mmCIF file of C-alpha atoms in Angstrom:
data_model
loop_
_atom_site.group_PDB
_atom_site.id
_atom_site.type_symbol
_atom_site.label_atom_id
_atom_site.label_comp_id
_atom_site.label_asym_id
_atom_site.label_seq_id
_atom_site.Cartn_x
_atom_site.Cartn_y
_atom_site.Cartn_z
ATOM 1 C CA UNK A 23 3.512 -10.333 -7.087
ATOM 2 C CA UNK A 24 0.042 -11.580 -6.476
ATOM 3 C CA UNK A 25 -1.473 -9.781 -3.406
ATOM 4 C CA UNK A 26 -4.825 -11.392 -1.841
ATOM 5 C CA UNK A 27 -7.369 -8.279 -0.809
ATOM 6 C CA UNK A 28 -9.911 -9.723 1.912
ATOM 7 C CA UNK A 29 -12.516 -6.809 1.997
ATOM 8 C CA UNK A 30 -12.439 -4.501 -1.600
ATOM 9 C CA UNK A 31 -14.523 -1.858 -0.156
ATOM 10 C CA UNK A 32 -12.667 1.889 0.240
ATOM 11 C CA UNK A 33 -9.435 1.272 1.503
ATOM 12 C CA UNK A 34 -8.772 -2.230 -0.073
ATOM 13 C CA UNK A 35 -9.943 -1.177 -3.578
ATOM 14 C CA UNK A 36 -7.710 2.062 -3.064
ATOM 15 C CA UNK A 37 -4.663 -0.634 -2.495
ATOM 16 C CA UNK A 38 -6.076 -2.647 -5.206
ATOM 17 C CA UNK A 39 -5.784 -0.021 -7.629
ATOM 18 C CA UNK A 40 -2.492 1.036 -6.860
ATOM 19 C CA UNK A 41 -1.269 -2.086 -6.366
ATOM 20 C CA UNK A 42 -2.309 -2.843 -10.010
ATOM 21 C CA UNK A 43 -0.875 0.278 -11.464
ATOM 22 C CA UNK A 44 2.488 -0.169 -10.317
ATOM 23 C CA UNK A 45 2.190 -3.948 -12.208
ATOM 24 C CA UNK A 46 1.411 -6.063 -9.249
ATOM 25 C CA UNK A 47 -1.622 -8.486 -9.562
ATOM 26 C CA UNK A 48 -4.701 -8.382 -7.206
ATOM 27 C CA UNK A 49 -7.297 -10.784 -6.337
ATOM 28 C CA UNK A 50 -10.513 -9.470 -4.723
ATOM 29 C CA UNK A 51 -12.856 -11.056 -2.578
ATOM 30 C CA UNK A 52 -14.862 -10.646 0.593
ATOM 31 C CA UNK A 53 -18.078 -8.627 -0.226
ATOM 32 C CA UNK A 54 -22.168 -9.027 0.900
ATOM 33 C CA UNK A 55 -22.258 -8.475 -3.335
ATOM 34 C CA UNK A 56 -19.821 -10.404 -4.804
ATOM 35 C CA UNK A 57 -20.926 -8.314 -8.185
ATOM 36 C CA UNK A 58 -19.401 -5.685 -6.753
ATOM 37 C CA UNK A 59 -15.914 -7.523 -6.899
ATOM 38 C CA UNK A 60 -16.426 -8.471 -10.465
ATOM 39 C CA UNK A 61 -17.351 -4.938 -10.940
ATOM 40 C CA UNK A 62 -14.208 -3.641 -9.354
ATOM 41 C CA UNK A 63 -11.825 -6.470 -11.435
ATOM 42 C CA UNK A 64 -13.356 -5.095 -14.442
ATOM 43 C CA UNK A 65 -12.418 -1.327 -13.643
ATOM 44 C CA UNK A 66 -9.027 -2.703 -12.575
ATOM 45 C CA UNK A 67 -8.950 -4.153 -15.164
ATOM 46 C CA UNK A 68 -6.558 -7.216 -16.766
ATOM 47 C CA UNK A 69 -4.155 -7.424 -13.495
ATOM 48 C CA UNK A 70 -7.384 -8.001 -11.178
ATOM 49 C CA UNK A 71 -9.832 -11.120 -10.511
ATOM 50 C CA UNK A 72 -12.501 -11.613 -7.952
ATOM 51 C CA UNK A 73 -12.699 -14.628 -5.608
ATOM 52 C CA UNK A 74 -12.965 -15.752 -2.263
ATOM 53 C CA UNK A 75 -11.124 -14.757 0.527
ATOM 54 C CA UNK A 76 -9.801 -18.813 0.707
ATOM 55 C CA UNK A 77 -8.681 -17.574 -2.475
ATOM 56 C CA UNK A 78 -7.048 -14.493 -1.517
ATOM 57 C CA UNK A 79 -5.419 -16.167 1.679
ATOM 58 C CA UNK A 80 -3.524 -18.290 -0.666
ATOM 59 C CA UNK A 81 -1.374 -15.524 -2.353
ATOM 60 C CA UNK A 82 1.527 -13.976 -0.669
ATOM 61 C CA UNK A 83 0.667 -11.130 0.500
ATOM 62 C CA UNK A 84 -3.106 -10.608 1.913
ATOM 63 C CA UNK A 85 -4.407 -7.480 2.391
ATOM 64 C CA UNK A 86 -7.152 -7.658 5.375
ATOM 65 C CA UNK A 87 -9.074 -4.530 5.112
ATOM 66 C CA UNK A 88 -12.587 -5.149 6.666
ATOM 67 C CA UNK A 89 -14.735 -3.307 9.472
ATOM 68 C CA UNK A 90 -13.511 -4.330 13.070
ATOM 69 C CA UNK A 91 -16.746 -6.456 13.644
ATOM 70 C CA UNK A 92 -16.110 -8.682 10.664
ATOM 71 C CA UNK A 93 -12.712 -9.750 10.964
ATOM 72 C CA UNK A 94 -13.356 -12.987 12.747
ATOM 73 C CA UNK A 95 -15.683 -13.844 10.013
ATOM 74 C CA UNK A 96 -13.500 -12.692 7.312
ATOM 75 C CA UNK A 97 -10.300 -14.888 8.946
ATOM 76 C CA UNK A 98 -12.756 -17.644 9.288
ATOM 77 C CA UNK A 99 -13.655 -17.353 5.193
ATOM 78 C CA UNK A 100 -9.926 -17.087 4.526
ATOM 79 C CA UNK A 101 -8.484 -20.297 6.586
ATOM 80 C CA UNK A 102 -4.603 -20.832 6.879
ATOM 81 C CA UNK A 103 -2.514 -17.855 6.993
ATOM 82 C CA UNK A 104 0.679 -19.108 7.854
ATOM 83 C CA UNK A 105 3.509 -17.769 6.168
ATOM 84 C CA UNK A 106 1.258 -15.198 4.134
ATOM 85 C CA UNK A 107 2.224 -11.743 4.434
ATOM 86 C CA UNK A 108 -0.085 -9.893 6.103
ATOM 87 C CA UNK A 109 -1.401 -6.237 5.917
ATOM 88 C CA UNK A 110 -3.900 -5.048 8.069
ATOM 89 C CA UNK A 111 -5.485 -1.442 7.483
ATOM 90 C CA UNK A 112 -8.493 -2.392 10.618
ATOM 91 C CA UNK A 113 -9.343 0.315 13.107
ATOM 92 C CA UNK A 114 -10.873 -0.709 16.219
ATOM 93 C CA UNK A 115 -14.105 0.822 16.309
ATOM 94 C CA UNK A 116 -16.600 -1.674 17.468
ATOM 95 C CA UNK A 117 -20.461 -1.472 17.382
ATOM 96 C CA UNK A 118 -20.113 0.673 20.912
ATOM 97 C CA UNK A 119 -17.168 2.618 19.570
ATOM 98 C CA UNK A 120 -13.500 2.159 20.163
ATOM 99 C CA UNK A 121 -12.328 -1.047 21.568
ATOM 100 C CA UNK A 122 -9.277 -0.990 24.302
ATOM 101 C CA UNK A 123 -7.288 -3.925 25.022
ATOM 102 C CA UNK A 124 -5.840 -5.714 28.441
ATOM 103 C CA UNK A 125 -2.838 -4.617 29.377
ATOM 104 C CA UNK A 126 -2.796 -1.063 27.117
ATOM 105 C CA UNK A 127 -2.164 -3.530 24.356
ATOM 106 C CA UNK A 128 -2.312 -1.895 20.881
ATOM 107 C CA UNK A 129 -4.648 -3.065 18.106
ATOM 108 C CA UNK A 130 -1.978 -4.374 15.569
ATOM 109 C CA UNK A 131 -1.331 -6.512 18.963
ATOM 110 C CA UNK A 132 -4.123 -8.132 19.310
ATOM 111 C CA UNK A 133 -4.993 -8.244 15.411
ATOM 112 C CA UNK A 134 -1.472 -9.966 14.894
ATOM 113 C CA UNK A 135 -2.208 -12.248 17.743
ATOM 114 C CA UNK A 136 -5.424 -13.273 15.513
ATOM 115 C CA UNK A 137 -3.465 -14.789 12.819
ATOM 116 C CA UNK A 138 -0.369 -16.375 15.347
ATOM 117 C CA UNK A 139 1.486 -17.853 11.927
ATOM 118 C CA UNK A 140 0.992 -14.881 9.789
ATOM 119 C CA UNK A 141 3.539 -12.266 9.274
ATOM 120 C CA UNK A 142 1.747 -9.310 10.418
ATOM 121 C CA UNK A 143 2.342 -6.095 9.389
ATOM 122 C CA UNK A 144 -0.380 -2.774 9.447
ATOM 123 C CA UNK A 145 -0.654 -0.016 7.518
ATOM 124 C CA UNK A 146 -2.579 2.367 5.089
ATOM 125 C CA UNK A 147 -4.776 2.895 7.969
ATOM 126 C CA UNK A 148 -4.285 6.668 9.287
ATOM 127 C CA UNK A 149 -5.956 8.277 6.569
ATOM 128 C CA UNK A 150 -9.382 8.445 4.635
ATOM 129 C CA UNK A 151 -9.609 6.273 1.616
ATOM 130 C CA UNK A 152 -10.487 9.265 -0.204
ATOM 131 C CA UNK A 153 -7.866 11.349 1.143
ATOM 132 C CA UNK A 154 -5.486 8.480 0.584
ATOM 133 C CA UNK A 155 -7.004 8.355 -3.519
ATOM 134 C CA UNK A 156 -6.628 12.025 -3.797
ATOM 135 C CA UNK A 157 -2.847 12.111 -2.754
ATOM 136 C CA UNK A 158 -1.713 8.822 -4.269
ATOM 137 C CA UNK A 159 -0.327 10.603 -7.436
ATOM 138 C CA UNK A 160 1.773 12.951 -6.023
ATOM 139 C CA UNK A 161 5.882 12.514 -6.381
ATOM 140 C CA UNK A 162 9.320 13.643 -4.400
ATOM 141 C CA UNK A 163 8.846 15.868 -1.599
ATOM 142 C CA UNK A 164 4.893 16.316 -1.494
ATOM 143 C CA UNK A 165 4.600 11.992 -1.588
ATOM 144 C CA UNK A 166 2.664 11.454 1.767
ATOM 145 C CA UNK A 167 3.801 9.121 4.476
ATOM 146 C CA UNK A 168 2.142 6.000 5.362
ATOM 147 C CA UNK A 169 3.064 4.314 8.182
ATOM 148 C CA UNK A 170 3.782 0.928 8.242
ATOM 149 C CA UNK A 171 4.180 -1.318 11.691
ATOM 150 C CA UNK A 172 5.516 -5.091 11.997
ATOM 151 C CA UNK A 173 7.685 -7.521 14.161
ATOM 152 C CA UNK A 174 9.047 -9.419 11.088
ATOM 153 C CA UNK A 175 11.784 -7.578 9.606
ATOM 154 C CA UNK A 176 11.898 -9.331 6.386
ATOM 155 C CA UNK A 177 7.727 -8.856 5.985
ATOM 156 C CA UNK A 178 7.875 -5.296 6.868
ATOM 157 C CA UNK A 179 10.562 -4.824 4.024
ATOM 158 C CA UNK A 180 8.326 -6.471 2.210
ATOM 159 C CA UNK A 181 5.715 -4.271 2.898
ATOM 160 C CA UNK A 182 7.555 -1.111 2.761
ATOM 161 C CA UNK A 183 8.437 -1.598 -0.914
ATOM 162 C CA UNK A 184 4.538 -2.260 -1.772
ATOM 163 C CA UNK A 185 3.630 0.879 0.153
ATOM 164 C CA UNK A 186 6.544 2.518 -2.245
ATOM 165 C CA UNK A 187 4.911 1.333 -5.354
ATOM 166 C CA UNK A 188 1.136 2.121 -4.300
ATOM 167 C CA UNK A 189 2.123 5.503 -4.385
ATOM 168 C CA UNK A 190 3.504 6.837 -1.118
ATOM 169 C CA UNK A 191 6.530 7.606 1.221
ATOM 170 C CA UNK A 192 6.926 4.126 3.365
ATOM 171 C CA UNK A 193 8.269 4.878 7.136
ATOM 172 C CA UNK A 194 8.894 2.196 9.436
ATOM 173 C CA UNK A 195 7.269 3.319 12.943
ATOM 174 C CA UNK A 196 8.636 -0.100 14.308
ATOM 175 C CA UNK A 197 6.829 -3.565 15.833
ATOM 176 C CA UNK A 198 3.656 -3.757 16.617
ATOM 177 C CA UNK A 199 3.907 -2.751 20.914
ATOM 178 C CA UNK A 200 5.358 0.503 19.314
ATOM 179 C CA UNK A 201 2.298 1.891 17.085
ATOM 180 C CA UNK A 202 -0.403 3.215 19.193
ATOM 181 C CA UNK A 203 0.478 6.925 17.759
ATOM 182 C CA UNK A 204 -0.447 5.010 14.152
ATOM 183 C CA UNK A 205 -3.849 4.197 15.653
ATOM 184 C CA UNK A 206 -7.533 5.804 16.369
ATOM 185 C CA UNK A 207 -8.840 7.608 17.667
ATOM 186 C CA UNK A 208 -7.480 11.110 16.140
ATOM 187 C CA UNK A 209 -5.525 12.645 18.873
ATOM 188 C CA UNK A 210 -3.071 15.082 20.214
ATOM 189 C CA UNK A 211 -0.071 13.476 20.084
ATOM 190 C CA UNK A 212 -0.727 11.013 17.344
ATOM 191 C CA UNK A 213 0.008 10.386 13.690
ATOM 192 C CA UNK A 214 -3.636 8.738 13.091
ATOM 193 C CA UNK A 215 -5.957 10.963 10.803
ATOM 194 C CA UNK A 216 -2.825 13.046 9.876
ATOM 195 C CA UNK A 217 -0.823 13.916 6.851
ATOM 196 C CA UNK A 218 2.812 13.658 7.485
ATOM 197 C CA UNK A 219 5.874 13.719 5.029
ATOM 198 C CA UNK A 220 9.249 13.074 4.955
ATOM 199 C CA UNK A 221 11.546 14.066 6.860
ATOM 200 C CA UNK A 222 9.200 15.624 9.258
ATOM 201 C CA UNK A 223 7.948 11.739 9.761
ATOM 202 C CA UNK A 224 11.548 10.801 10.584
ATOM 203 C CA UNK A 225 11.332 13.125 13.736
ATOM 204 C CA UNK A 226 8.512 10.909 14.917
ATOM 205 C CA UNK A 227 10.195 7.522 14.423
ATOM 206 C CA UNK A 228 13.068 8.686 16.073
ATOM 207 C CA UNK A 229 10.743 10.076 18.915
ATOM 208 C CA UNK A 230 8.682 6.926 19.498
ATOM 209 C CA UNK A 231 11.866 4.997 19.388
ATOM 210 C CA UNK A 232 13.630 6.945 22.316
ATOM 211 C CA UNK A 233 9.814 6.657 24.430
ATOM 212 C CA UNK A 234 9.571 10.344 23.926
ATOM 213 C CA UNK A 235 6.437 12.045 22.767
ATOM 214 C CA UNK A 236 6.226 12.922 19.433
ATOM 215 C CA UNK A 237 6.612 16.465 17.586
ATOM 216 C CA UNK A 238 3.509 18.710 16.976
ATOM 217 C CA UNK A 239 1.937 17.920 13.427
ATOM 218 C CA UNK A 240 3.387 19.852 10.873
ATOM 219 C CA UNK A 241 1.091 21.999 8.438
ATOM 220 C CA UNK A 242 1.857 21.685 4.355
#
């Protein structure tokens, strides 16, 4: 599968990478240096390319992983969405700090609302990109969860298996009015900023699901 990365900085070139190791192909684009995409391609080597983020928007999957004040910009860049596959790793932290929404609406909300004919989904946005490099290696019991939100079953499926083949244990916290625990800031009583594995994770779907708060974080 080809998968579109809008914004190849930490977090998108982490997916890139793993996305390419597991025999997927990447196109990168969206940089203030677009040497620094060709760079990137190069280190990814043969299943990578650089181009624009029209480019990127045309594959199916696109990966939008830019800071929270350039997204309009970078959906702008990209054009049409519909039908694409969406993954957004954003965290709403705005020029003044962390944005809040009408309504206690949650960011993959509002993001999702964005791109109307997109099939949004969020993830690989809880952890650091370097924690998320450092951990992407490990197998069976010690893989560690990433959390993956969406309202389109067949997308988040989708999505799921990708998050599989980057590297790490895929759990579906559910659609996108369920996943504030997924988001900043770090909190008591929230998954964001935390590593979780299965089944521990489980407990917190099954939590969230039922409206009940969710289980201490556990300590590996």
């Amino acid at each position: 599968m080809e998968i579109g990365i809008i914004g190849a900085g930490h977090i998108g070139g982490n997916a890139a990478r793993r996305f390419a190791l597991s025999g997927h192909s990447v196109l990168l684009s969206y940089s203030r240096d677009p040497s620094t995409l060709d760079a990137l391609a190069r280190e990814i080597g043969e299943r990578a390319r650089a181009g624009t983020p029209a480019d990127a928007a045309a594959c199916p999957v696109v990966v939008l992983s830019v800071p929270w004040r350039m997204i309009d910009d970078a959906l702008a860049q990209a054009g049409s969405l519909t039908g694409r596959i969406v993954i957004d790793t954003t965290n709403q932290y705005g020029p003044g700090g962390l944005v809040t929404f009408p309504g206690g609406a949650t960011a993959a909300q509002y993001n999702a609302a964005r791109m109307p004919r997109a099939r949004y989904t969020k993830t690989f946005n809880t952890l650091t990109a370097g924690f998320q490099a450092a951990v992407a290696s490990r197998t069976s019991t010690d893989r560690v969860v990433q959390w993956v939100a969406g309202d389109d079953a067949e997308a988040t499926a989708t999505v799921l298996q990708l998050v599989r083949d980057a590297g790490y244990a895929p759990v579906d916290i559910g659609g996108t009015s369920d996943c504030a625990v997924m988001e900043a800031p770090r909190r008591r009583g929230a998954v964001y900023g935390e590593e979780w594995r299965l089944p521990d994770a489980l407990t917190v779907v099954d939590a969230v699901r039922a409206g009940h708060p969710i289980p201490p974080t556990p300590h590996y």
